[in-house]
Coordinates of C-alpha atoms and ligand atoms in Angstrom, one line a residue:
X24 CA 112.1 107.5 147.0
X25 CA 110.9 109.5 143.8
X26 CA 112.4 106.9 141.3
X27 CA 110.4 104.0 140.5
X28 CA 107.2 105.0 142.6
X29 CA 104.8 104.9 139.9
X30 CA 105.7 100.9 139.5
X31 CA 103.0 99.1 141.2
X32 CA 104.6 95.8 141.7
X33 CA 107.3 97.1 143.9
X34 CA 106.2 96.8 147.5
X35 CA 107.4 93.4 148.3
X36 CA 110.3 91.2 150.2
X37 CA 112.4 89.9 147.3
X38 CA 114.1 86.5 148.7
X39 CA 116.6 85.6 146.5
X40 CA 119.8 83.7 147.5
X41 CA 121.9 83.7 144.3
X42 CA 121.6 86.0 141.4
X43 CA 122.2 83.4 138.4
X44 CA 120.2 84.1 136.0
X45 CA 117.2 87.1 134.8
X46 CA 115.0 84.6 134.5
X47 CA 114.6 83.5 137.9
X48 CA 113.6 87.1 138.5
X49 CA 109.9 88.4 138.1
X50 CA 109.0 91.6 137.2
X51 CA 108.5 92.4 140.6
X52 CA 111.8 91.4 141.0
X53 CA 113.8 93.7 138.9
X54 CA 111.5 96.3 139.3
X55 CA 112.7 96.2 143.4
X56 CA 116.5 95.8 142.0
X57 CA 115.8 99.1 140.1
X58 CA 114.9 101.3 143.3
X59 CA 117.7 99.9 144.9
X60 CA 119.9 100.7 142.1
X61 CA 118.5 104.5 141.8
X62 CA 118.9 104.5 145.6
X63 CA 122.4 103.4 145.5
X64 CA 122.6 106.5 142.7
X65 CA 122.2 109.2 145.0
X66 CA 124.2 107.5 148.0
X67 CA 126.8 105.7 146.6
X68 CA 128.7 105.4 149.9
X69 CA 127.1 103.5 152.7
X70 CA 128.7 101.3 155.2
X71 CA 126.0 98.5 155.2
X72 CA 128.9 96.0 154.0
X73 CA 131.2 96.6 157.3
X74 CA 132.4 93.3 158.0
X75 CA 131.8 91.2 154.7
X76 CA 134.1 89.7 152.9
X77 CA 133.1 89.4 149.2
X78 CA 135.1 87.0 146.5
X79 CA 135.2 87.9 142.9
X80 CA 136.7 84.9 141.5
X81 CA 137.3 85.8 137.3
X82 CA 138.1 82.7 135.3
X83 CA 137.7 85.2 132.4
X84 CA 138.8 88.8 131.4
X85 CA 137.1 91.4 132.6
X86 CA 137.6 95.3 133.1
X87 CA 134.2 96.8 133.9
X88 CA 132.3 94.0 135.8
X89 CA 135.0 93.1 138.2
X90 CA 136.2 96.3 139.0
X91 CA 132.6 97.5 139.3
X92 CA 131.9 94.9 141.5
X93 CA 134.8 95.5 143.8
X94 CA 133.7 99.7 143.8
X95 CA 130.8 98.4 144.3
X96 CA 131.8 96.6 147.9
X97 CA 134.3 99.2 148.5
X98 CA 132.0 102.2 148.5
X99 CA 130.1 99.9 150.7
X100 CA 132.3 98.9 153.5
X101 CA 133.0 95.8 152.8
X102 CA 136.2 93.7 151.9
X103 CA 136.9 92.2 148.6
X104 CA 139.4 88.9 148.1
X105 CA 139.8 87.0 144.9
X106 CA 141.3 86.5 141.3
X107 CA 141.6 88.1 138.0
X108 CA 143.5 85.0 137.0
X109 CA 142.8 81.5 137.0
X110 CA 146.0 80.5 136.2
X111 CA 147.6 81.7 139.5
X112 CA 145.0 79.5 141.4
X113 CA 145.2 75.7 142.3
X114 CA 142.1 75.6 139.1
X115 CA 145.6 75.3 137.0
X116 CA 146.7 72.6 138.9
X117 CA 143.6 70.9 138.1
X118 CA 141.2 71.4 140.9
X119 CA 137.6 71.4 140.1
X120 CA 135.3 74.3 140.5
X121 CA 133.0 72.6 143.2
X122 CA 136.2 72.2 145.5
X123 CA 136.7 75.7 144.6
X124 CA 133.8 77.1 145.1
X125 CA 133.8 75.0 148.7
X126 CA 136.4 76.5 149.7
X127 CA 136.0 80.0 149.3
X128 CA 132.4 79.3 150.9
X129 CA 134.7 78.8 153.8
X130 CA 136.0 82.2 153.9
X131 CA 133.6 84.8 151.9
X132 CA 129.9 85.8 152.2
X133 CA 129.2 86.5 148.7
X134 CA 131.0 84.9 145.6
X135 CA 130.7 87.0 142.6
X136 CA 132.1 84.7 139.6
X137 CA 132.6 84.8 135.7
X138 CA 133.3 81.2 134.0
X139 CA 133.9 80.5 130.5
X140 CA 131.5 77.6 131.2
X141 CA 127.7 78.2 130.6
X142 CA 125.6 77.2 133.6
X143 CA 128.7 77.0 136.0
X144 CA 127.1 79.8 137.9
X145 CA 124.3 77.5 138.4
X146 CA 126.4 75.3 139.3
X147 CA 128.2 76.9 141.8
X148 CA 125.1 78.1 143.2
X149 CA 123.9 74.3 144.2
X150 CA 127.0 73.6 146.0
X151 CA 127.7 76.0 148.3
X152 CA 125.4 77.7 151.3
X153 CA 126.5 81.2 150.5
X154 CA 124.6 83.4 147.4
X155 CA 127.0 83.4 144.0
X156 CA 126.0 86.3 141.5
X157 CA 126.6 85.0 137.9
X158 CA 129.2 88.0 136.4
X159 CA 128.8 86.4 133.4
X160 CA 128.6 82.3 132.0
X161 CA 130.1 81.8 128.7
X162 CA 127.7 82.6 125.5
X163 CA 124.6 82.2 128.5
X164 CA 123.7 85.2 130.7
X165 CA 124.8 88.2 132.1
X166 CA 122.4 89.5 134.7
X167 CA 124.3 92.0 136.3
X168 CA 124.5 93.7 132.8
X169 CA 120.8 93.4 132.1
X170 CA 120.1 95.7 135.5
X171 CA 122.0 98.2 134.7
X172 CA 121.1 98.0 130.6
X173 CA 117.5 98.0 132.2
X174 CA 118.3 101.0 134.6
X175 CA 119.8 102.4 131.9
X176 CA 116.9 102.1 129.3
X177 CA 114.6 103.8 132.0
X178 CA 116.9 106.8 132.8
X179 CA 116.7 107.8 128.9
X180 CA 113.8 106.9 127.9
X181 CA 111.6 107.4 131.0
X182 CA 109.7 104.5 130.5
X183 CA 110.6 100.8 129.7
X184 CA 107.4 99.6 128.6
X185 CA 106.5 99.4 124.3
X186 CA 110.0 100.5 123.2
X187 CA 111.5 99.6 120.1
X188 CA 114.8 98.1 120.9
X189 CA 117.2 97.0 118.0
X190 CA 120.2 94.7 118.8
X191 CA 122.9 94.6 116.5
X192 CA 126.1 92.1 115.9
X193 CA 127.0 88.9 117.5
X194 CA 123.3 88.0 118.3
X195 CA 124.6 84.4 118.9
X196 CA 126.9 84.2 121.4
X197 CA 126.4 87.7 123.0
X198 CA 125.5 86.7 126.7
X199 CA 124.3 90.5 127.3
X200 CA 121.7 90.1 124.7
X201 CA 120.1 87.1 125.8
X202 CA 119.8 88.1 129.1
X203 CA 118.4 91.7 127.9
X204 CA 115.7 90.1 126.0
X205 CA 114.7 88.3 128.9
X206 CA 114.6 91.3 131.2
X207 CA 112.9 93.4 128.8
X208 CA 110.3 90.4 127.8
X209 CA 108.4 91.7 130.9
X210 CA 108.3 95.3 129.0
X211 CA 106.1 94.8 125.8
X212 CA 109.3 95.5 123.6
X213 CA 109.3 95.6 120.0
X214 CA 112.7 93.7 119.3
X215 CA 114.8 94.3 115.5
X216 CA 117.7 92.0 115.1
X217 CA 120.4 93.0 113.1
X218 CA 123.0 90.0 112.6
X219 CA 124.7 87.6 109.8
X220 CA 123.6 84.4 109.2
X221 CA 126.2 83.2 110.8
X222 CA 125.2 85.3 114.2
X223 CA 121.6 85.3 114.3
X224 CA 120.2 85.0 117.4
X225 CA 119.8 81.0 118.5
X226 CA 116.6 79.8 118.0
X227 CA 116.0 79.0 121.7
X228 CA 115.3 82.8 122.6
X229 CA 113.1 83.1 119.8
X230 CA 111.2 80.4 120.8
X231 CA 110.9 82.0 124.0
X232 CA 110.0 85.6 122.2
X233 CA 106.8 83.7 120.8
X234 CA 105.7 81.9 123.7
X235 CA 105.6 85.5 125.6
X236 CA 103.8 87.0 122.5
X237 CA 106.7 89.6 121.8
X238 CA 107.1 90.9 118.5
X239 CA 110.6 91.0 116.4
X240 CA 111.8 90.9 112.7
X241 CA 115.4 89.9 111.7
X242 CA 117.5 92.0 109.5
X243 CA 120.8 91.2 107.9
X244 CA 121.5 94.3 107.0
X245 CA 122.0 97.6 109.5
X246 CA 119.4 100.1 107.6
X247 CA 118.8 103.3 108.0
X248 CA 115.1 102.5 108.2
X249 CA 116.1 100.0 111.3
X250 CA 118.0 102.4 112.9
X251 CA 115.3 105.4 112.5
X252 CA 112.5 103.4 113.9
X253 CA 114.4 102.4 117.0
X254 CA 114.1 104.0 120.7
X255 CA 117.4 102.0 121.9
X256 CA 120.5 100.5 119.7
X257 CA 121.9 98.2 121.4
X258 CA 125.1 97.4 119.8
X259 CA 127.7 94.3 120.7
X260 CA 131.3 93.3 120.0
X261 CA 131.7 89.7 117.3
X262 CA 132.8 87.6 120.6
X263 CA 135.7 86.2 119.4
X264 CA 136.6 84.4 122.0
X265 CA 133.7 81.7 121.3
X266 CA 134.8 81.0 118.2
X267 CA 135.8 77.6 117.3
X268 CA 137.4 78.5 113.7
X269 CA 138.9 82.2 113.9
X270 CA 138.3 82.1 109.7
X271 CA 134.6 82.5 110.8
X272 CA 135.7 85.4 112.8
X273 CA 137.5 87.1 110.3
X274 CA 134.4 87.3 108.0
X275 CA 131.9 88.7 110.3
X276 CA 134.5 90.7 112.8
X277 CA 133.9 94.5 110.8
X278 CA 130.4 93.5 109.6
X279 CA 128.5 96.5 111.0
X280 CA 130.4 99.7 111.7
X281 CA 127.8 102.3 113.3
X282 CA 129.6 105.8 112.4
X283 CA 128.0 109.2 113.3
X284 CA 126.8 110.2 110.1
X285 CA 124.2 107.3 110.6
X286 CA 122.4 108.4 113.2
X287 CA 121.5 111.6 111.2
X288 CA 117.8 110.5 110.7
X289 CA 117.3 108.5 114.5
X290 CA 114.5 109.5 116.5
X291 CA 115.6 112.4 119.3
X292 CA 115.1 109.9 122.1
X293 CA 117.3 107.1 120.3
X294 CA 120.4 106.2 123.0
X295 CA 122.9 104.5 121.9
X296 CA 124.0 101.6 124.3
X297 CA 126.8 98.7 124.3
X298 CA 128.1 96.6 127.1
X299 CA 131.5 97.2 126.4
X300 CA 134.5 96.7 125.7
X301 CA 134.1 97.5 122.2
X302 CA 136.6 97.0 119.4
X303 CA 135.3 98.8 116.1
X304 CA 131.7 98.3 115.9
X305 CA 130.7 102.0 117.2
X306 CA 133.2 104.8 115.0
X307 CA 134.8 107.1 117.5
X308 CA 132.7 109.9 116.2
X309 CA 129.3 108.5 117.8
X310 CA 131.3 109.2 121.2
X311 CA 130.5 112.5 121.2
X312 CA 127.0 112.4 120.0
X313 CA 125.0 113.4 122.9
X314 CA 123.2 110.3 121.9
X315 CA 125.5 107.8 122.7
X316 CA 124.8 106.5 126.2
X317 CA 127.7 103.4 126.8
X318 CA 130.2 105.3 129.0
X319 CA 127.2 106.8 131.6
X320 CA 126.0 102.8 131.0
X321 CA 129.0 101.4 132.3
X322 CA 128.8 103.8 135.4
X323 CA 125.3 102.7 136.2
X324 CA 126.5 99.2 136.8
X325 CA 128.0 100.3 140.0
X326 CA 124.8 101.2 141.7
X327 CA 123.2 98.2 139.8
X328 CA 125.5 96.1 141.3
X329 CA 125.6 97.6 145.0
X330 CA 121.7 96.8 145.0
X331 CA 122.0 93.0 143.6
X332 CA 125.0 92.8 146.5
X333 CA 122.9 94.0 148.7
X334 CA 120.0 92.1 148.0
X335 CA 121.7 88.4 147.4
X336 CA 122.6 89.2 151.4
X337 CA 119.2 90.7 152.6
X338 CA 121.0 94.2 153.7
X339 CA 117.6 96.1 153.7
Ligands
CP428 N1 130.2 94.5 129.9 C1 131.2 93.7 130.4 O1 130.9 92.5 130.9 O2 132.4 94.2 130.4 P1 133.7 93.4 131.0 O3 133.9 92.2 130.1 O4 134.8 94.4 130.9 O5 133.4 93.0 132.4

């Protein structure tokens, strides 16, 4: 394996029974989920899941991340059960998520689960036997994403270490940044915020950015001299789903627009990246920029997320 070879760390026996949160994971950690993810690249179809059944149970929407997750146990052999909707489950006739969760202990190996809740993941994880991989916890984490953001940051850049990574929009409750920051924390990045006031990023994570000696500045506005200094934008969607008073929304939902025109002056290596789905905060223009990186993102997740399957149920 060519991929990750020059990482030192990554000759070890990762044990990790549920896949909750990127901070449980060491550097060592992701670094081993990344050659798993670059091996799942070149052989995407493997039958190391033949007789696993795998639930994805989706108390929220989601297009890429489920169906990712279910390509991802497809192309390996395995069987997929679950829900898109909560509301055709017995959740809407008001049973709790622990009895849920126990009972599709009873008939899958994996649970793969998205809750509005943050920490139900967590959650979940301490009352059941069987490993749960977090698909996303309210405003919390996503750390699915952050592999494949990761694995994507390394296939353009070539590097993940002392990169300049902006992160633009809803810095507050965007679960893909928080998690990001946390993966990358292990990478000597140089963060730039880009957010209202009403967005910024909670103080929480910047409390953590200081304790780990990383550097960032806060901008409320989305310069040209922010853009041109960064290696990676990382743009998000206003989440509007989180808001309590949709007026909010309304004032901060077009605040940055990135249109193709701005990237005129942006270093050569600059990728543009976004978890998706986005609504207007990248101008259809940037799609064709050779620089704008979210569509081959999305794809990565698939062989990010056969190599967190994998490894949540020791398939070597
Ligand atoms: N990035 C992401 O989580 O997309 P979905 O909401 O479509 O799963």
């Amino acid at each position: 394996m060519q991929f990750f070879c020059t990482f030192a760390e990554n000759n070890l026996n990762m044990k990790m029974e549920s896949f909750v949160s990127i901070a449980d994971c060491s550097k060592a950690d992701i670094l081993h989920l990344m050659e798993g993810t670059a091996h799942f690249e070149r052989n995407p179809n493997q039958n190391v899941l033949e007789g696993k059944v795998c639930a994805t149970l989706f108390f929220e929407p989601s297009t890429r991340t489920r169906l990712s997750f279910e390509t991802a146990i497809n192309r390996l052999g395995g069987r997929v059960i679950g829900f898109s909707d909560a509301s055709t489950t017995s959740s809407a006739k008001g049973e709790t998520l622990k009895d849920t969760i126990k009972m599709v202990s009873n008939y899958a190996d994996v649970i793969i689960m998205r809750h509005h809740l943050e920490g139900a993941a967590r959650y979940a994880s301490e009352v059941t036997d069987i490993p749960i991989i977090n698909a996303g916890d309210g405003a919390n984490q996503h750390p699915s994403q952050t592999l494949l953001d990761l694995y994507s940051i390394y296939k353009t850049q070539q590097r993940l270490d002392n990169l300049a990574i902006t992160m633009v929009g809803d810095l507050k409750y965007g679960r893909t940044v928080h998690s990001l920051l946390n993966g990358m924390s292990h990478f000597k990045p140089t963060f730039h915020f880009v957010a209202p006031e009403e967005l910024r990023l909670p103080d929480i994570y910047k409390q953590f950015l200081d304790a780990q000696g990383i550097s960032y500045f806060e901008h409320t506005d989305f310069s040209p001299e922010v853009i041109d200094k960064s290696d990676i934008l990382y743009m998000t969607r206003v989440q509007r789903e989180r808001f309590t008073d949709l007026m909010e929304y309304e004032k901060v939902k077009n605040i940055y627009v990135l249109t193709n025109a701005m990237l005129d002056g942006s270093k050569p290596n600059l990728r543009v990246l976004h978890p998706l789905p986005r609504v207007n905060e990248i101008a259809l223009d940037v799609d064709d920029n050779p620089k704008a990186y979210y569509f081959e993102q999305a794809k990565n997740g698939l062989y990010a997320r056969q190599a967190i399957i994998c490894n949540v149920l020791e398939i070597k």
